[in-house]
Short mmCIF file of C-alpha atoms in Angstrom, two decimals:
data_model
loop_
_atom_site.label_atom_id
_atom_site.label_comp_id
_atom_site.label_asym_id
_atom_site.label_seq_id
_atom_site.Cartn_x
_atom_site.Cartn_y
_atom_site.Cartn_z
CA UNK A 5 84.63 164.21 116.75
CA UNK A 6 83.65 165.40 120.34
CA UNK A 7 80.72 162.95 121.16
CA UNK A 8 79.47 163.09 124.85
CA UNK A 9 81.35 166.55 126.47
CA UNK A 10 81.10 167.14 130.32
CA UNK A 11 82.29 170.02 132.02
CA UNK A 12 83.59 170.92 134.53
CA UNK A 13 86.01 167.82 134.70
CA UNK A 14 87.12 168.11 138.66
CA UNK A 15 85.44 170.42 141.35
CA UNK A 16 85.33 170.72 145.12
CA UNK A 17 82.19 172.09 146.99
CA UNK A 18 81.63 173.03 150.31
CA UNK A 19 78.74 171.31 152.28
CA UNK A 20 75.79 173.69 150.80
CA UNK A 21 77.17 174.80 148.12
CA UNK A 22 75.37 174.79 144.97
CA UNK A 23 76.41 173.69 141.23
CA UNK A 24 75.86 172.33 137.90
CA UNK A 25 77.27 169.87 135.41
CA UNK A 26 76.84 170.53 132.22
CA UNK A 27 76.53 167.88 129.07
CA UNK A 28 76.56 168.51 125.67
CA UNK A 29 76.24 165.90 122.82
CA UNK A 30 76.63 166.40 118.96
CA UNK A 31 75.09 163.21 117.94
CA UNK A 32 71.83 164.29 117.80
CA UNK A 33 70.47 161.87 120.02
CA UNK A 34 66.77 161.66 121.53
CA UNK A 35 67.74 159.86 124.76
CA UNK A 36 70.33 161.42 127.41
CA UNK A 37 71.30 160.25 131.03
CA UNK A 38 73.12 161.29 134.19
CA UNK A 39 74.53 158.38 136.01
CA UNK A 40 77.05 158.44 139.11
CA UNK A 41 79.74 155.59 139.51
CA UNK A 42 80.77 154.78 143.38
CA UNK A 43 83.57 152.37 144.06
CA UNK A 44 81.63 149.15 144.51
CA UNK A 45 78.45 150.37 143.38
CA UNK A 46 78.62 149.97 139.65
CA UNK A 47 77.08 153.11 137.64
CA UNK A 48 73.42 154.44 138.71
CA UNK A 49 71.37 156.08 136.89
CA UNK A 50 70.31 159.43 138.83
CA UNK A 51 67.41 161.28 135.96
CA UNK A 52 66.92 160.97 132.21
CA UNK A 53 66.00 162.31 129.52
CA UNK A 54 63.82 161.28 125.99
CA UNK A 55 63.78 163.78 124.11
CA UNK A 56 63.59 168.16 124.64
CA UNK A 57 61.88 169.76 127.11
CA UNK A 58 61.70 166.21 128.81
CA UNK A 59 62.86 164.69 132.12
CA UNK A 60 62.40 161.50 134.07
CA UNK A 61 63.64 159.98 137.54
CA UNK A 62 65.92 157.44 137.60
CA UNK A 63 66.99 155.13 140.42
CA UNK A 64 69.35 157.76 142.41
CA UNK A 65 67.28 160.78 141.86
CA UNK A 66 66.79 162.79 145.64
CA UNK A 67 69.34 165.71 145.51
CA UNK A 68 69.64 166.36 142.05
CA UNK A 69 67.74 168.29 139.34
CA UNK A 70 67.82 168.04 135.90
CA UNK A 71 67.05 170.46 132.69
CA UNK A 72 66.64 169.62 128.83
CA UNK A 73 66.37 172.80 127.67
CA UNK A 74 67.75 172.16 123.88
CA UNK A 75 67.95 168.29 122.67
CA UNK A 76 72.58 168.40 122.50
CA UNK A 77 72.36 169.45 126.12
CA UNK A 78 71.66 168.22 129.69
CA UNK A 79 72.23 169.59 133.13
CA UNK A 80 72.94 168.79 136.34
CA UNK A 81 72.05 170.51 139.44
CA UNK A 82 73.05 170.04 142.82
CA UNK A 83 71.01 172.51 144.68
CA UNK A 84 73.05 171.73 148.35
CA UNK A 85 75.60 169.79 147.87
CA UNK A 86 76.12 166.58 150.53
CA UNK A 87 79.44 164.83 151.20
CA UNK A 88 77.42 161.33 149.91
CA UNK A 89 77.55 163.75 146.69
CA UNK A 90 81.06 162.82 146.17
CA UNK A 91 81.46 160.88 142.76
CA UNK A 92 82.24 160.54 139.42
CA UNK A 93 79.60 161.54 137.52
CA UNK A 94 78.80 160.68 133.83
CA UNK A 95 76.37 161.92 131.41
CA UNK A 96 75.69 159.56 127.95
CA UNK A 97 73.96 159.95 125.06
CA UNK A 98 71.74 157.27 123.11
CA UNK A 99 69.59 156.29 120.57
CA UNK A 100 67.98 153.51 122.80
CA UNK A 101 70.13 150.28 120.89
CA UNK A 102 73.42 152.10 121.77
CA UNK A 103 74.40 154.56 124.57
CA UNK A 104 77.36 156.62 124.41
CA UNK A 105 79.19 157.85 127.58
CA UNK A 106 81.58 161.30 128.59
CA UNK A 107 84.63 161.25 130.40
CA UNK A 108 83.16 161.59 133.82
CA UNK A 109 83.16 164.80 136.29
CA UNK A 110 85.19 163.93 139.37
CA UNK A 111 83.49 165.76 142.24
CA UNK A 112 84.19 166.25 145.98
CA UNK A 113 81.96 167.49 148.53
CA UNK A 114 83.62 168.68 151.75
CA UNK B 23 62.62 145.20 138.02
CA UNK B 24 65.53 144.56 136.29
CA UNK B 25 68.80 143.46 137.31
CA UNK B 26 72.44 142.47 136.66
CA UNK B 27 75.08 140.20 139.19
CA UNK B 28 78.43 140.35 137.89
CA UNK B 29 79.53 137.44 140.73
CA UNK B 30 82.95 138.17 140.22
CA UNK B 31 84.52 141.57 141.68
CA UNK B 32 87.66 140.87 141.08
CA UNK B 33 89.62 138.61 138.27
CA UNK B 34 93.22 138.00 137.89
CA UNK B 35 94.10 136.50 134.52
CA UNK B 36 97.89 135.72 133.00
CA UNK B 37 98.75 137.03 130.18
CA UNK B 38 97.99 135.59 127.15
CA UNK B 39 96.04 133.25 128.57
CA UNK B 40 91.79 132.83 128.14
CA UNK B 41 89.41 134.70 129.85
CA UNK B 42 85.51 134.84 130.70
CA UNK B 43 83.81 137.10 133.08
CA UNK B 44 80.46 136.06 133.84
CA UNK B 45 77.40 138.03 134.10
CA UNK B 46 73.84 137.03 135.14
CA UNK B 47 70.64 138.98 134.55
CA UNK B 48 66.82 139.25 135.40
CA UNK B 49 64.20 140.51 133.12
CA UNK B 50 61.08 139.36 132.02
CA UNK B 51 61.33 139.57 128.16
CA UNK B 52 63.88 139.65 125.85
CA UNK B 53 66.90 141.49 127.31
CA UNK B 54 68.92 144.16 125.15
CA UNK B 55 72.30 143.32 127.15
CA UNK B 56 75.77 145.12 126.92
CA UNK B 57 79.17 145.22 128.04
CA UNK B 58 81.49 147.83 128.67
CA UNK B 59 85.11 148.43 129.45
CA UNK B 60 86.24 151.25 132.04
CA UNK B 61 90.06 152.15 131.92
CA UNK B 62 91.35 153.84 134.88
CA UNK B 63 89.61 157.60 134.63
CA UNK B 64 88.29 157.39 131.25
CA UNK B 65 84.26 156.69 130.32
CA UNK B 66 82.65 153.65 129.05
CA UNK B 67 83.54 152.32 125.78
CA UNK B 68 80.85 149.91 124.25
CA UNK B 69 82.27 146.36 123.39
CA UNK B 70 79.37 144.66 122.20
CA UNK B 71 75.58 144.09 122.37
CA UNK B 72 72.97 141.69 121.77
CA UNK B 73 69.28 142.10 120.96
CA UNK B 74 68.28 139.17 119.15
CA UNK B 75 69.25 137.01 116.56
CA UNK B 76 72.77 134.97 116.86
CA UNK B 77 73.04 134.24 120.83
CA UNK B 78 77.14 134.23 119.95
CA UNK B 79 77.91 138.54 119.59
CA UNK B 80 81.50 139.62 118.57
CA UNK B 81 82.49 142.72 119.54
CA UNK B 82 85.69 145.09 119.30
CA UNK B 83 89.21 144.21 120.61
CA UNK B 84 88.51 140.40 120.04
CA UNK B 85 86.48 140.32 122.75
CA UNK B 86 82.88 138.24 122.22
CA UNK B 87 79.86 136.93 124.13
CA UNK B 88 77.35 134.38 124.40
CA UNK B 89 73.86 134.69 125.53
CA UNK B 90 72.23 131.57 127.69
CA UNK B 91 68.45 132.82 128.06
CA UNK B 92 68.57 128.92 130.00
CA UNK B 93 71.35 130.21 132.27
CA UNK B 94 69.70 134.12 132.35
CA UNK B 95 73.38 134.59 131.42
CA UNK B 96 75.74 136.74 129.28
CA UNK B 97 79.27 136.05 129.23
CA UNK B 98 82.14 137.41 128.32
CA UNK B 99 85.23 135.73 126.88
CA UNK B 100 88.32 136.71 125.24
CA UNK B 101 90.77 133.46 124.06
CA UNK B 102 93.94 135.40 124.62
CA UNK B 103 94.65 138.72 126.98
CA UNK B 104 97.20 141.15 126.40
CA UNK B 105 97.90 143.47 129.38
CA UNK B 106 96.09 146.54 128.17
CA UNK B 107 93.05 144.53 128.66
CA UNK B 108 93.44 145.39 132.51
CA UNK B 109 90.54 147.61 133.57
CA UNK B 110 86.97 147.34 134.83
CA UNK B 111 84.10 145.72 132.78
CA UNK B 112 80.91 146.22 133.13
CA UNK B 113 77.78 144.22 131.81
CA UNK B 114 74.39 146.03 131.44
CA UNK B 115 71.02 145.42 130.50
CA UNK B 116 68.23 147.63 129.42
CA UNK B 117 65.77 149.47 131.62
CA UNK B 118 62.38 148.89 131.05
CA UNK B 119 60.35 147.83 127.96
CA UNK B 120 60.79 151.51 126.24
CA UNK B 121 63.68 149.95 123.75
CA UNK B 122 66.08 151.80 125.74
CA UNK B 123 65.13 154.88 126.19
CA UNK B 124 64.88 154.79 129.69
CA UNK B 125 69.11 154.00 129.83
CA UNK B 126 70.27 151.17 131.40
CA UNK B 127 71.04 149.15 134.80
CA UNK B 128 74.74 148.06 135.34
CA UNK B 129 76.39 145.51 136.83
CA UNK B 130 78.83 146.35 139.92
CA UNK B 131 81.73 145.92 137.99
CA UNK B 132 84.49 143.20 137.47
CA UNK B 133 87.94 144.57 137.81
CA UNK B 134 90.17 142.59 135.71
CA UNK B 135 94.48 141.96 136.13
CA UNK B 136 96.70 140.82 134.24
CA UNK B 137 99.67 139.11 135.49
CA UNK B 138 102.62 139.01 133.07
#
């Protein structure tokens, strides 16, 4: 019963550095989404996706790239990481009446 | 474009005791509007939703919410806490008129205590 699954969980960058976070669902749902949660700032949507081979921008997006390769999975990219690239990020799932989130990647840009 | 004002950032509640957090929202139609609860270092669970139909939603834990399309408001009230209600809540509404396929715009969060 693994739902929404984001990994890595916790990683530390250097300024520059380069990454990705990968989602995977098992839901089969159309719709996916990155968001990022800052303390005070509620969650914000950063890109999205509605179905394979689809992306879209969402209110965050600058810094960050996004792939839908196959419709369980979404990715991430942080092409040079920024300290204001610290956060918890979470990827969800949907259907568009219900959205399911992961657990959240905790990451820290030094 | 849409929008959500959870007024309250903080809430402290004794236990046992009733509780509402308030949320307000702007959108031109008919909102899809959510709430979720954050525990400390977990993900969102889902308590409830409303699309249409009865303005009075029940959702999981015994938690349940009203929706004021007079007020532009979506409240949520539980008539007795226990302490593992402690954590953030978040209210939500859907992003554009796609049906909610283009995710959702959150509230900044109400971070709720319980005293004992």
């Amino acid at each position: 019963n693994a739902g929404v699954t984001q990994t890595p969980k916790f990683r530390v960058l250097k300024t520059g550095q380069s990454m990705t976070l990968l989602c995977a669902q098992d839901m089969n749902h159309e719709y996916m989404y990155w968001y990022r949660q800052d303390p005070g700032m509620g969650l914000r949507l950063i890109h999205y996706s509605v179905g394979e081979g689809t992306t879209a921008k969402g209110e965050v997006p600058d810094g960050y790239n996004v792939s839908r390769l196959k419709k369980q999975n979404f990715l991430l990219g942080l092409e040079s990481a920024a300290p204001s690239q610290t956060s918890v990020y979470f990827c969800a799932s949907g259907t568009g009446n219900t959205i399911y989130f992961g657990e959240g990647s905790w990451l820290t840009v030094v | 474009a849409q929008s959500v004002t959870q007024p309250d950032i903080h809430i402290t509640v004794s236990e046992g005791a009733s509780l509402e957090l308030r949320c307000n929202y702007s959108y031109g139609a008919t909102p899809y509007l959510f709430w979720y609860v954050q525990s400390p270092g977990q993900g969102l669970q889902l308590l409830l939703k409303y699309f249409s139909g009865d303005t009075l939603v029940q959702g999981i834990k015994g938690f349940e919410a009203e929706f004021k399309r007079s007020q532009s408001s979506f409240n949520l009230r539980k008539p007795s806490v226990h302490w593992s209600d402690a954590a953030e809540y978040f209210c939500a509404v859907v992003r554009g008129s796609g049906g909610g396929a283009d995710g959702l715009t959150f509230g900044k969060g109400t971070h709720l205590i319980i005293q004992p």
